[in-house]
Short mmCIF file of C-alpha atoms in Angstrom, two decimals:
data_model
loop_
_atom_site.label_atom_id
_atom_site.label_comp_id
_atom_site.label_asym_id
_atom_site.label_seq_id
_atom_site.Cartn_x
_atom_site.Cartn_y
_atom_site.Cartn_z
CA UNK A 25 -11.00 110.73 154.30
CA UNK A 26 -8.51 112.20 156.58
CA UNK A 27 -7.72 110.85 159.98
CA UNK A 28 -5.11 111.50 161.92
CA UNK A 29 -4.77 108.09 164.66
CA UNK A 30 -2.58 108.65 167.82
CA UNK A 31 -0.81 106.36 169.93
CA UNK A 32 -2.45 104.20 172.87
CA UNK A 33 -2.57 105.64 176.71
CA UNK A 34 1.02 105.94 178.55
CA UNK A 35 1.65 105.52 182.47
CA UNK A 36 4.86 107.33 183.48
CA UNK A 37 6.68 108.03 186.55
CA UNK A 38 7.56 111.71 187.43
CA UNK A 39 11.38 112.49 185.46
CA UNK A 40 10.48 110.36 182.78
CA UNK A 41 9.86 111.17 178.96
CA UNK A 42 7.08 110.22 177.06
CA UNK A 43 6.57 110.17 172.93
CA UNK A 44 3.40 110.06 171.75
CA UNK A 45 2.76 109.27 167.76
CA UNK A 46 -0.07 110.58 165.20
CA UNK A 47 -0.10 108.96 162.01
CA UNK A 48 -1.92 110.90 159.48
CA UNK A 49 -3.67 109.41 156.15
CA UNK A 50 -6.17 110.76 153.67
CA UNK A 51 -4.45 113.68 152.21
CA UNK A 52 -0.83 114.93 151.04
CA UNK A 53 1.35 114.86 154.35
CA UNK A 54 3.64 117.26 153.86
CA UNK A 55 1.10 120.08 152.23
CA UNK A 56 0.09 120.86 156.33
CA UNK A 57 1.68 121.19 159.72
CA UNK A 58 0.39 119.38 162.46
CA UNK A 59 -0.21 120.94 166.08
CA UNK A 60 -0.63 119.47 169.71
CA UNK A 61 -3.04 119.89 171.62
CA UNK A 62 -3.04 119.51 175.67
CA UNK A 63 -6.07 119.19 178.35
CA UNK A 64 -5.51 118.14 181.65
CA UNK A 65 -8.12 117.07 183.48
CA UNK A 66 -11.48 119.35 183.66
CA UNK A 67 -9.30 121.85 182.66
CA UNK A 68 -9.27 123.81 179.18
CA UNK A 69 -7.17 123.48 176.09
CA UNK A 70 -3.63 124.66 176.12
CA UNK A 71 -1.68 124.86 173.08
CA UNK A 72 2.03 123.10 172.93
CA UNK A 73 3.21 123.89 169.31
CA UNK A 74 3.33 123.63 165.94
CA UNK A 75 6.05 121.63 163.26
CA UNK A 76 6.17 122.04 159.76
CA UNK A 77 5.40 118.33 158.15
CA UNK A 78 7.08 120.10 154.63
CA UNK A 79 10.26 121.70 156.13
CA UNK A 80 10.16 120.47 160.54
CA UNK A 81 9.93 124.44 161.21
CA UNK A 82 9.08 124.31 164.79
CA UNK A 83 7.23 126.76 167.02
CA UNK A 84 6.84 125.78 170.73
CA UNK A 85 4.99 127.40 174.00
CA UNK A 86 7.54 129.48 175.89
CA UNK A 87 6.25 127.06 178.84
CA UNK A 88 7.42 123.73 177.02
CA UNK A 89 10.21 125.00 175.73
CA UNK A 90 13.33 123.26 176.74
CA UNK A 91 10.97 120.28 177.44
CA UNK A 92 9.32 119.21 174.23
CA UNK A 93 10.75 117.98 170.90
CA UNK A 94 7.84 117.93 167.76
CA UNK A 95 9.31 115.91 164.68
CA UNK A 96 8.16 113.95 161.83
CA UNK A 97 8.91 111.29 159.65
CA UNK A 98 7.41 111.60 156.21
CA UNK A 99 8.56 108.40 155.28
CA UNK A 100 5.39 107.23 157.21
CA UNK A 101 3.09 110.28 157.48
CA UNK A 102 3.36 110.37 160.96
CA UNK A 103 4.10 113.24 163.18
CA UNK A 104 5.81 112.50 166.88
CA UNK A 105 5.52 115.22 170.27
CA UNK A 106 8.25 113.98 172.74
CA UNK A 107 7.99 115.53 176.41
CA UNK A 108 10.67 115.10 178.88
CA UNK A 109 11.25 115.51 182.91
CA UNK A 110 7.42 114.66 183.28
CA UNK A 111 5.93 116.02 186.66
CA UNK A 112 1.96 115.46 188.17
CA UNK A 113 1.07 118.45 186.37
CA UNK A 114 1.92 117.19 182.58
CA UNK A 115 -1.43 114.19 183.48
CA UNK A 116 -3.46 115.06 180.02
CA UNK A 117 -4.89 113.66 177.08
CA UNK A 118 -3.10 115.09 174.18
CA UNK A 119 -4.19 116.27 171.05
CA UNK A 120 -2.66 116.08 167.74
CA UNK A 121 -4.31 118.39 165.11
CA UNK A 122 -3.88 118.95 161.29
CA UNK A 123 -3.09 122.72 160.94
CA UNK A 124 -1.40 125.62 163.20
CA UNK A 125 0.79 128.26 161.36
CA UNK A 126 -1.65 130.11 159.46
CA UNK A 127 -4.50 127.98 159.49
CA UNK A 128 -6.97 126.46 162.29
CA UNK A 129 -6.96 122.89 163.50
CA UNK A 130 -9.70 121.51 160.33
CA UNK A 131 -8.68 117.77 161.67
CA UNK A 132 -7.74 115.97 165.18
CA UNK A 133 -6.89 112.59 166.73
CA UNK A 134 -8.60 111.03 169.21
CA UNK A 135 -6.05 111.54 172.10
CA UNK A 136 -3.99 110.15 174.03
CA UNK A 137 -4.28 109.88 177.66
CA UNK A 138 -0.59 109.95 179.81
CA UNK A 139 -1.33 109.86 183.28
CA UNK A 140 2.51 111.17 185.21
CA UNK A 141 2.27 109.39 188.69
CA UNK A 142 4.81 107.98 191.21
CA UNK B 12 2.62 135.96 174.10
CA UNK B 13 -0.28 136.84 172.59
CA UNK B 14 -3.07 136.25 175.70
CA UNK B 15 -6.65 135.07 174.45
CA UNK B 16 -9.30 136.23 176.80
CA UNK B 17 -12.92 134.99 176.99
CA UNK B 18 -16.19 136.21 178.54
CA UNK B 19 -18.20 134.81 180.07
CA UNK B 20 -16.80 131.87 181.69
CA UNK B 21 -20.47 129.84 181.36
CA UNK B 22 -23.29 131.08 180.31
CA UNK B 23 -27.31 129.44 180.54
CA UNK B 24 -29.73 130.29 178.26
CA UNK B 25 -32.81 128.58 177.16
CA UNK B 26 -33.50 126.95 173.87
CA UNK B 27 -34.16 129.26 170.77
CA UNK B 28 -32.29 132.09 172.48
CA UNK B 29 -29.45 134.03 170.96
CA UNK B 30 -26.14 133.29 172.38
CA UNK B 31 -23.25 136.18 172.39
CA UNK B 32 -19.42 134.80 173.21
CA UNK B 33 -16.53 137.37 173.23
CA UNK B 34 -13.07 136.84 172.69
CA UNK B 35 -10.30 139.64 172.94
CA UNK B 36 -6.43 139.37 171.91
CA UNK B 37 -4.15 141.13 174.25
CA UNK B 38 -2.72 142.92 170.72
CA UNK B 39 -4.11 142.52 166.99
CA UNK B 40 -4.24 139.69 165.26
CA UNK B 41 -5.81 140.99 162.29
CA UNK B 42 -8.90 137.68 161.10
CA UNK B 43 -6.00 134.85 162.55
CA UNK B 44 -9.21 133.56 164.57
CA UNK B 45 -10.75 130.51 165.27
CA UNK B 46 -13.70 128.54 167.78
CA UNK B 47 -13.98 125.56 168.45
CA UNK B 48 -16.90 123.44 170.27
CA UNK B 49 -15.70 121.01 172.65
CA UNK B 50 -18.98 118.26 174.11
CA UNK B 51 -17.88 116.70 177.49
CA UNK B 52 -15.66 113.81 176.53
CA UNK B 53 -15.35 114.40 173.05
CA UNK B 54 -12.68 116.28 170.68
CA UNK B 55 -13.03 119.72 169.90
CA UNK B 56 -14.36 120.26 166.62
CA UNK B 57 -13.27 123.59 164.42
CA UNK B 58 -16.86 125.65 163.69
CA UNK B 59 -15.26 128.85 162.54
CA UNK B 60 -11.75 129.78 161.30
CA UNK B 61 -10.68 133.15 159.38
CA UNK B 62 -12.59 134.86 162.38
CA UNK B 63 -16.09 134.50 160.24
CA UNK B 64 -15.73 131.58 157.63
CA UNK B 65 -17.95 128.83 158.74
CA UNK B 66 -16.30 125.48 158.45
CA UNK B 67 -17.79 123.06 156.23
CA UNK B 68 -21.22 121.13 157.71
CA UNK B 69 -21.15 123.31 160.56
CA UNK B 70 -24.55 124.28 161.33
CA UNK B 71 -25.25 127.86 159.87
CA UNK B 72 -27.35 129.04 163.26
CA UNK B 73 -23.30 129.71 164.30
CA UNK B 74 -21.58 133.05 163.16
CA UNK B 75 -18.33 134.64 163.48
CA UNK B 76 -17.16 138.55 163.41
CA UNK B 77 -14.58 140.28 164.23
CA UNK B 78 -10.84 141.79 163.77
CA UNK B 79 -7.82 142.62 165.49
CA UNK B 80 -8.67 142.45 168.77
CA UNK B 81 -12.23 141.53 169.38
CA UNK B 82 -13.90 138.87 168.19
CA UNK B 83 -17.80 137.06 168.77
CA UNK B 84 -19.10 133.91 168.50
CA UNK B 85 -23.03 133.98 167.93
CA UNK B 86 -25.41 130.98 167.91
CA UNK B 87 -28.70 132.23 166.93
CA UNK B 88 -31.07 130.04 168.25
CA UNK B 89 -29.65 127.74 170.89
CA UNK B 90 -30.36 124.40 170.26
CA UNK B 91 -30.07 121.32 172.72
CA UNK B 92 -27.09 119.98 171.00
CA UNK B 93 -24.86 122.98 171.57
CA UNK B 94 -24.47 122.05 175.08
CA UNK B 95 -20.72 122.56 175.17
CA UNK B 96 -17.53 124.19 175.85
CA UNK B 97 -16.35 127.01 173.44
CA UNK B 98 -13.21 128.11 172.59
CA UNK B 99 -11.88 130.51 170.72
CA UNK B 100 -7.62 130.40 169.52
CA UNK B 101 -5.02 132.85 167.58
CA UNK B 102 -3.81 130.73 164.99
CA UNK B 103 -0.66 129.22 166.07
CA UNK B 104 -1.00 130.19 169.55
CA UNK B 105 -2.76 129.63 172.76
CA UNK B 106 -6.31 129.53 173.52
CA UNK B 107 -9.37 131.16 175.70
CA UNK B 108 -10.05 130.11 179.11
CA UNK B 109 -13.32 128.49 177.29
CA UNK B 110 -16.91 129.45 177.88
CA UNK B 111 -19.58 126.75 179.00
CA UNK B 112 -22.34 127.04 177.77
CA UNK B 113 -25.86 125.26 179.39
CA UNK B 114 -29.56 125.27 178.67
CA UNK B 115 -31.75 126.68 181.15
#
């Protein structure tokens, strides 16, 4: 069956980076992309961007961009979302999410919490 | 950016009723649609995607319609269990605001 498993909950200081992994089983890697997901707290989803697990195309939110770096390393099925010069605002559980360029998000991990405080 | 916009924000509506969610694009995005359900504390889970294709096991009291710019999500008898937050997302893009919906 397909799961997609993220890393475990992150504590960082405001200017710091953060990399968060989801490792993906149950199904050919490379045939789908693999999205992120963001939701800070009581707040609604809010999309980051997409990467290509066939070619690493990339396709960020004009917010994050400048910020985040999606890659993956096929060697392992696993797909990594990097975000740099964390402030307050960036405390969310994140999302990773089979799917994005022409297709909806059929499959998602379980989250990962990163709380950004001083 | 293509802005998703949703309506209403919550909703409450007793059980058995028929439930009406709207989602526009700011421009056309032809069927590149999909909802999602999120229950407090939980993941969202995809219930529609091609703007009307139910995804698989979803419960067929949901529907989808819609094109280019407007789109609706329909449960047609509200059941207990749908307590939840609904979203609706262009395909490699952002999402609505959400819509709450409650049981009277």
């Amino acid at each position: 069956q397909v799961q997609l498993v993220q890393s475990g909950a992150e504590v960082k200081k405001p200017g710091a980076s953060v990399k968060v992994s989801c490792k993906a089983s149950g199904y050919t890697f490379t045939s789908y992309g693999i999205s992120w997901v963001r939701q800070a707290p009581g707040q609604g989803l809010e999309w980051m961007g997409w990467i290509s697990a066939y070619n690493g195309n990339t396709n960020y939110a004009q917010k994050l961009q400048g910020r985040v770096t999606m890659t993956t390393d096929t060697s392992t099925s696993t797909a990594y979302m990097e975000l740099r010069s964390l402030r307050s605002d960036d405390t969310a559980v994140y999302y990773c999410a089979r799917g994005g360029q022409l297709d909806a998000f059929d499959y998602w991990g379980q989250g990962t919490l990163v709380t950004v405080s001083s | 950016d293509i802005q998703m916009t949703q309506s209403p924000s919550s909703l409450s509506a007793s059980v058995g009723d028929r439930v009406t969610i709207t989602c526009r694009a700011s421009q056309g995005i032809s069927n590149y649609l999909a909802w999602y359900q999120q229950k407090p504390g939980k993941v969202p889970k995809l219930l529609i995607y091609a703007a009307s294709t139910l995804q698989s096991g979803v419960p067929s009291r949901f529907s989808g319609s819609g094109s280019g710019t407007d789109f609706t999500l329909t449960i047609s008898s509200l059941q207990p269990e749908d307590v939840a937050t609904y979203y609706c997302q262009k395909y490699n893009s952002g999402f609505g605001q959400g819509t709450k919906v409650e049981i009277k």
